[in-house]
mmCIF file of the C-alpha atoms, coordinates in Angstrom:
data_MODEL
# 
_entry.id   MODEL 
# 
loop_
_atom_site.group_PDB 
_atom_site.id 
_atom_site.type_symbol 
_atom_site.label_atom_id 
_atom_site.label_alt_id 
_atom_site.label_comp_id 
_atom_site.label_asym_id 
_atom_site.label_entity_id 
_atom_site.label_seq_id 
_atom_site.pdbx_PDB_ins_code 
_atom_site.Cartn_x 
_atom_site.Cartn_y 
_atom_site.Cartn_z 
_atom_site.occupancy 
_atom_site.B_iso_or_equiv 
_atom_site.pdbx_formal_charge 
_atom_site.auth_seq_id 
_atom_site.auth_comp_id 
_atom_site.auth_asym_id 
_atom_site.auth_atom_id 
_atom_site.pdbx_PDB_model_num 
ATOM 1   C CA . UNK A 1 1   ? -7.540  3.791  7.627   1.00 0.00 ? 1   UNK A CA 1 
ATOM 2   C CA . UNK A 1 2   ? -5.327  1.534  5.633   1.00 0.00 ? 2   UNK A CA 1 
ATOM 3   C CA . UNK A 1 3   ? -1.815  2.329  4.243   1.00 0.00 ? 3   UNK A CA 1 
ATOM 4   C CA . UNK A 1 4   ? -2.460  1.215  0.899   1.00 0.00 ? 4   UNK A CA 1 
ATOM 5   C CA . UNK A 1 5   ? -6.265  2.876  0.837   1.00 0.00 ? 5   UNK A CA 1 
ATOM 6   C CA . UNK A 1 6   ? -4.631  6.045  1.397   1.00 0.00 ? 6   UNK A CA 1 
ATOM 7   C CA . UNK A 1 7   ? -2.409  5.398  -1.037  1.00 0.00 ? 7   UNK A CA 1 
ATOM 8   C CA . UNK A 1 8   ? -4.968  4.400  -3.345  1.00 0.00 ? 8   UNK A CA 1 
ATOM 9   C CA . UNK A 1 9   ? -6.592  7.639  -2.422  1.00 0.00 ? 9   UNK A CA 1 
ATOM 10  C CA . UNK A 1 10  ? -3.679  9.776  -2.854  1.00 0.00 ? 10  UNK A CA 1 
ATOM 11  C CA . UNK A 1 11  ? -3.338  8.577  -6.691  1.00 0.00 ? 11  UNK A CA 1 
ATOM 12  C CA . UNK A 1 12  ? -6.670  9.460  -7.046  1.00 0.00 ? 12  UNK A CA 1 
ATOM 13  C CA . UNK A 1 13  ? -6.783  12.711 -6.073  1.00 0.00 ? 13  UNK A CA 1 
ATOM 14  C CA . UNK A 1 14  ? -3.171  13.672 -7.520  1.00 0.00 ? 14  UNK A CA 1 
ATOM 15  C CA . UNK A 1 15  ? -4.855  12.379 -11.080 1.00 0.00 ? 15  UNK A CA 1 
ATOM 16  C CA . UNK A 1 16  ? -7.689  14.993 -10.778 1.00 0.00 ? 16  UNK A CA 1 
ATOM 17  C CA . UNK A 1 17  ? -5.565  17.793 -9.538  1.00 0.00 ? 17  UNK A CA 1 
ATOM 18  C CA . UNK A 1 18  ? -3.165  17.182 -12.676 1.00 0.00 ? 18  UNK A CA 1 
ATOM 19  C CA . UNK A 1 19  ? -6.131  16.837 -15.281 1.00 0.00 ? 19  UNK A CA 1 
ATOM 20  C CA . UNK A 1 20  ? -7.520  20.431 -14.250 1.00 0.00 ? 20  UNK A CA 1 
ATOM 21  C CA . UNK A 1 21  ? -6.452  23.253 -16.727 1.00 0.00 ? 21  UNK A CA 1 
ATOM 22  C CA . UNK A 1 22  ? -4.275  26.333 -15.385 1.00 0.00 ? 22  UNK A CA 1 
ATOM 23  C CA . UNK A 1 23  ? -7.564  28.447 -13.699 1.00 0.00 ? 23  UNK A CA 1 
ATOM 24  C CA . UNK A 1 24  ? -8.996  25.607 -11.625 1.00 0.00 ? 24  UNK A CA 1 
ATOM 25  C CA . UNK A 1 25  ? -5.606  23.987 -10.643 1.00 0.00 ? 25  UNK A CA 1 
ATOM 26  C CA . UNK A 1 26  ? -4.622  27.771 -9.631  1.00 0.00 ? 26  UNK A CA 1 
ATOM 27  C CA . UNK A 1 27  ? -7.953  27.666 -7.845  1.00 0.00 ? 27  UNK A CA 1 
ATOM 28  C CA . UNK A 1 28  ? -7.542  24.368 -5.852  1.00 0.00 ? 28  UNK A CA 1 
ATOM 29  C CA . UNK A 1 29  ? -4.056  25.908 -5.162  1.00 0.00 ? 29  UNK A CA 1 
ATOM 30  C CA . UNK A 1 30  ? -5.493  28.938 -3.282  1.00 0.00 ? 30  UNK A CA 1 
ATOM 31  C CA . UNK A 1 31  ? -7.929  27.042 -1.407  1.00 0.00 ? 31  UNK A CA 1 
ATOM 32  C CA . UNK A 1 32  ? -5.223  24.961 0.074   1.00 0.00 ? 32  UNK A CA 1 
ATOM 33  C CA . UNK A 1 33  ? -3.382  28.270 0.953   1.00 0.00 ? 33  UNK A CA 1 
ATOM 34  C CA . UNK A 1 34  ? -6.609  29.673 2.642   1.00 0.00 ? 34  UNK A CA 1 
ATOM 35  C CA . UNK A 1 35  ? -7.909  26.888 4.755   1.00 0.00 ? 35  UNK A CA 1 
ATOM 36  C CA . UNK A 1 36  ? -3.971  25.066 5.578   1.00 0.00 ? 36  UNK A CA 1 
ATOM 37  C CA . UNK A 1 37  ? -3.145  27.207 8.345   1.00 0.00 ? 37  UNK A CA 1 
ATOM 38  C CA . UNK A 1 38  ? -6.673  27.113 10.430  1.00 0.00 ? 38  UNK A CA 1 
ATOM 39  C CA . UNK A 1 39  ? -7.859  23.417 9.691   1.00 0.00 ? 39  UNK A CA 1 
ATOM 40  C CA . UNK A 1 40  ? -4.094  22.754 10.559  1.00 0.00 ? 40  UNK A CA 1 
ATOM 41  C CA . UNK A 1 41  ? -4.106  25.193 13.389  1.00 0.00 ? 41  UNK A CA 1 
ATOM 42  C CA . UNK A 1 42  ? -8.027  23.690 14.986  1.00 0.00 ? 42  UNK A CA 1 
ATOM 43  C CA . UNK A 1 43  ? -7.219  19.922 14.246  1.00 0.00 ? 43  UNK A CA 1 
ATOM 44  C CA . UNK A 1 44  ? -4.007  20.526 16.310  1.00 0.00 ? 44  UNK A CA 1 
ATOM 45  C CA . UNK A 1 45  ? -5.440  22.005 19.093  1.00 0.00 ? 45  UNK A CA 1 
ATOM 46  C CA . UNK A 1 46  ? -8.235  19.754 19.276  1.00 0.00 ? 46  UNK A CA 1 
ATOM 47  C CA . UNK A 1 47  ? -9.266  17.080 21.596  1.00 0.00 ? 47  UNK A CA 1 
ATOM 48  C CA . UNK A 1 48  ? -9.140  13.233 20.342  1.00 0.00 ? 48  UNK A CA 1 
ATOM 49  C CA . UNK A 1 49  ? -12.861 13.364 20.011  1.00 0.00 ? 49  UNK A CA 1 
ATOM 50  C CA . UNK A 1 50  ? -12.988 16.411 18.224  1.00 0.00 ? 50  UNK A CA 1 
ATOM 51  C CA . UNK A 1 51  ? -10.432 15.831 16.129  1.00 0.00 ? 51  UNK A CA 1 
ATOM 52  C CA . UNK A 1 52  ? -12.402 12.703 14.347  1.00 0.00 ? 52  UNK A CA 1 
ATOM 53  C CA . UNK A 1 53  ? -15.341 15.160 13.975  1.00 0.00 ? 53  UNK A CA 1 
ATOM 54  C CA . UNK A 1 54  ? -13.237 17.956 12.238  1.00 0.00 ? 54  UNK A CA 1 
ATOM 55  C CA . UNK A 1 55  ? -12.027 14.719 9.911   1.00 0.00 ? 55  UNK A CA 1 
ATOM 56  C CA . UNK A 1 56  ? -15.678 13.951 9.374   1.00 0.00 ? 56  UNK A CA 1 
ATOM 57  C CA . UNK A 1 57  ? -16.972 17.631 8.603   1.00 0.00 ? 57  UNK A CA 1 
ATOM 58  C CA . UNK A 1 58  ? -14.153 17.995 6.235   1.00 0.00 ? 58  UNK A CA 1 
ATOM 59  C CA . UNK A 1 59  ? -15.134 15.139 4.283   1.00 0.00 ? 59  UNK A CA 1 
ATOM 60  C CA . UNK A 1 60  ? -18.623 16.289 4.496   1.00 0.00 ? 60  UNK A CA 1 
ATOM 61  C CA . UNK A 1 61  ? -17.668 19.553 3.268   1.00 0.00 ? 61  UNK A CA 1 
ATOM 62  C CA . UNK A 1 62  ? -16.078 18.267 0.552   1.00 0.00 ? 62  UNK A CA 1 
ATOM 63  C CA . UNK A 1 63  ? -18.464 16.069 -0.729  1.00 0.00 ? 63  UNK A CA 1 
ATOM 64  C CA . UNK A 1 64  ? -21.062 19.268 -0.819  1.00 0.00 ? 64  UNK A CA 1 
ATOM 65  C CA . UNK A 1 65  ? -18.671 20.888 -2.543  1.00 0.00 ? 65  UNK A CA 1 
ATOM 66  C CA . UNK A 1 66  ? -18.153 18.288 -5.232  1.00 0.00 ? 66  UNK A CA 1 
ATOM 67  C CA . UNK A 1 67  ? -21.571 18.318 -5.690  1.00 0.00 ? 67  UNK A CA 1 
ATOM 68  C CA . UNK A 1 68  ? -22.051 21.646 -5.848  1.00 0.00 ? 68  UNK A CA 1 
ATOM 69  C CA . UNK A 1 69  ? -19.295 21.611 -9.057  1.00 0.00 ? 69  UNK A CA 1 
ATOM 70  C CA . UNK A 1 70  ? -16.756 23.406 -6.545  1.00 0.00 ? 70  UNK A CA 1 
ATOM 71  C CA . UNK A 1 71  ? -14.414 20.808 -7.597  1.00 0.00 ? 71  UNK A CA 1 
ATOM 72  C CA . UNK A 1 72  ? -10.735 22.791 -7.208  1.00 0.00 ? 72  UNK A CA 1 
ATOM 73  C CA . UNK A 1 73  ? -11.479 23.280 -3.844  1.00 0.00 ? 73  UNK A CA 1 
ATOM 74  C CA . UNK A 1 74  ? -13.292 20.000 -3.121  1.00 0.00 ? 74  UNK A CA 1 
ATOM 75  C CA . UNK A 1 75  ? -9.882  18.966 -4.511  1.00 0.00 ? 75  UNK A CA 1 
ATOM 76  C CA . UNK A 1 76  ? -7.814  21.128 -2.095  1.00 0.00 ? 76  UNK A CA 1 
ATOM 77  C CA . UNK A 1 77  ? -9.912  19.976 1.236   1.00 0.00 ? 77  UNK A CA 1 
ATOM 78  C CA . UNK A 1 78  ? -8.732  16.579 -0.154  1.00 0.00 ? 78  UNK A CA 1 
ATOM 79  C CA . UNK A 1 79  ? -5.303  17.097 0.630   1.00 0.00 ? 79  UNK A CA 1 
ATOM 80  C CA . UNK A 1 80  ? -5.660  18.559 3.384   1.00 0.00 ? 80  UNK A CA 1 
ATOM 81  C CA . UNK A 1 81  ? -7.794  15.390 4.628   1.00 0.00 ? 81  UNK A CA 1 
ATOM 82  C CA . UNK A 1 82  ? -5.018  12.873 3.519   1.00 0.00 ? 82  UNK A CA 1 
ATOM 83  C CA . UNK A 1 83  ? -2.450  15.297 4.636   1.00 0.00 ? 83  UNK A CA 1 
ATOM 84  C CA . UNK A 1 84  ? -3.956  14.696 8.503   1.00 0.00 ? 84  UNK A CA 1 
ATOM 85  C CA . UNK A 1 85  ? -5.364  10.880 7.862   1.00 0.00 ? 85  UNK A CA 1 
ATOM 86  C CA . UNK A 1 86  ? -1.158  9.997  6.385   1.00 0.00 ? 86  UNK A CA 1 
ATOM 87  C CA . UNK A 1 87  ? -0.185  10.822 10.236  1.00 0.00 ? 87  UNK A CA 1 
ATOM 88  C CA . UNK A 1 88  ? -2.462  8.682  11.813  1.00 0.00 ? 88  UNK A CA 1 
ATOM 89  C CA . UNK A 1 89  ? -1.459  5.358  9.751   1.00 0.00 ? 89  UNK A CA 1 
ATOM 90  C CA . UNK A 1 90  ? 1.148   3.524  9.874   1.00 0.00 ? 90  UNK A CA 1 
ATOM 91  C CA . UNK A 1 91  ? 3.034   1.714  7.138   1.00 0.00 ? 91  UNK A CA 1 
ATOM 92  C CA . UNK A 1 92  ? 4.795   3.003  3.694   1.00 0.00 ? 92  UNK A CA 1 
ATOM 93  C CA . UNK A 1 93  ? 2.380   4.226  1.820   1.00 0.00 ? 93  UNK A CA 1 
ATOM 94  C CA . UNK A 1 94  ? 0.979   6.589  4.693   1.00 0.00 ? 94  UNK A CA 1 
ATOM 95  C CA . UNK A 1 95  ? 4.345   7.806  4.588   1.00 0.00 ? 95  UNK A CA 1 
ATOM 96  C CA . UNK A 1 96  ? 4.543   8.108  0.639   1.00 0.00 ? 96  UNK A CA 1 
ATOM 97  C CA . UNK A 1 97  ? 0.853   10.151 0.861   1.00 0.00 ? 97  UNK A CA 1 
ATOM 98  C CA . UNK A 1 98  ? 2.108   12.283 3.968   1.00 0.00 ? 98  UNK A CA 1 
ATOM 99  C CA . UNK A 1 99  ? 5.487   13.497 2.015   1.00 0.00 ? 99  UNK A CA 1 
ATOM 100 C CA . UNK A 1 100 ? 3.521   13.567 -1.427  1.00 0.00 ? 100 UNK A CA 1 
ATOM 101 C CA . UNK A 1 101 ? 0.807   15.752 0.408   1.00 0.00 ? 101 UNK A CA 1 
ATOM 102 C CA . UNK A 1 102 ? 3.212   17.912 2.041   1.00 0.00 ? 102 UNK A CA 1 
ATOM 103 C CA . UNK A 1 103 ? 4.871   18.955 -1.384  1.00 0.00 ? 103 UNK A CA 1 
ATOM 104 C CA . UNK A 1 104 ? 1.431   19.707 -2.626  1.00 0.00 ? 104 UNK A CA 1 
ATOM 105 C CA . UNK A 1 105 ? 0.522   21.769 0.295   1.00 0.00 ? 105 UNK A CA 1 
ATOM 106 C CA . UNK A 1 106 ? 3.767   23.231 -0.001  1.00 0.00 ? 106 UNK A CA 1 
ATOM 107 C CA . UNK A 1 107 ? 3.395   24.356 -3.620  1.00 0.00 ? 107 UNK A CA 1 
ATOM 108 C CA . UNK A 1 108 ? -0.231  25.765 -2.435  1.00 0.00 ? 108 UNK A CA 1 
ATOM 109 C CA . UNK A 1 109 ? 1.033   27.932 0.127   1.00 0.00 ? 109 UNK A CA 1 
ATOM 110 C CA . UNK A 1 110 ? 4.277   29.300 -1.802  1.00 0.00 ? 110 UNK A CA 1 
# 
């Protein structure tokens, strides 16, 4: 994936994580906290080839989740996905999402 995409993404995301009121934000916070440490944990451990399938069941998950109005933790698995997709790119903006997405997963899992 492209730097600036990512990027692109990021800005996206951080805009709909900063428009939700205190309960869903506090939501979408608690989701990240739950589900860091094992997608973290599996993606890490996994093989080349399973580690683009993780990366395509999260966005799958997401999306289902989205639809299903889940949309803090949608939100959340968001992160995490850019998180993980900001190590694999090269370039500036990769670098801008991967220390932007840190913080966030930082604040989730304070």
């Amino acid at each position: 994936m492209q730097s600036n995409i990512l990027r692109e993404q990021y800005d996206d995301l951080k805009r709909r994580i900063d428009a939700l009121s205190v309960e869903p934000k506090s939501t979408c916070f608690n989701y990240i906290k739950s589900t860091y440490g094992p997608v973290n944990e599996g993606y890490e451990l996994a093989s080349s080839a399973d580690r683009e399938r993780i990366l395509q069941e999260l966005r799958d998950v997401s999306r289902r989740l989205w639809s299903a109005g889940n949309r803090p933790q949608a939100l959340a698995l968001g992160v995490l996905l850019l998180n993980i997709e900001s190590q694999l790119t090269p370039g500036d903006d990769a670098a801008f999402v991967k220390q932007a997405t840190d913080a966030l997963i930082k604040e989730g899992i304070a």
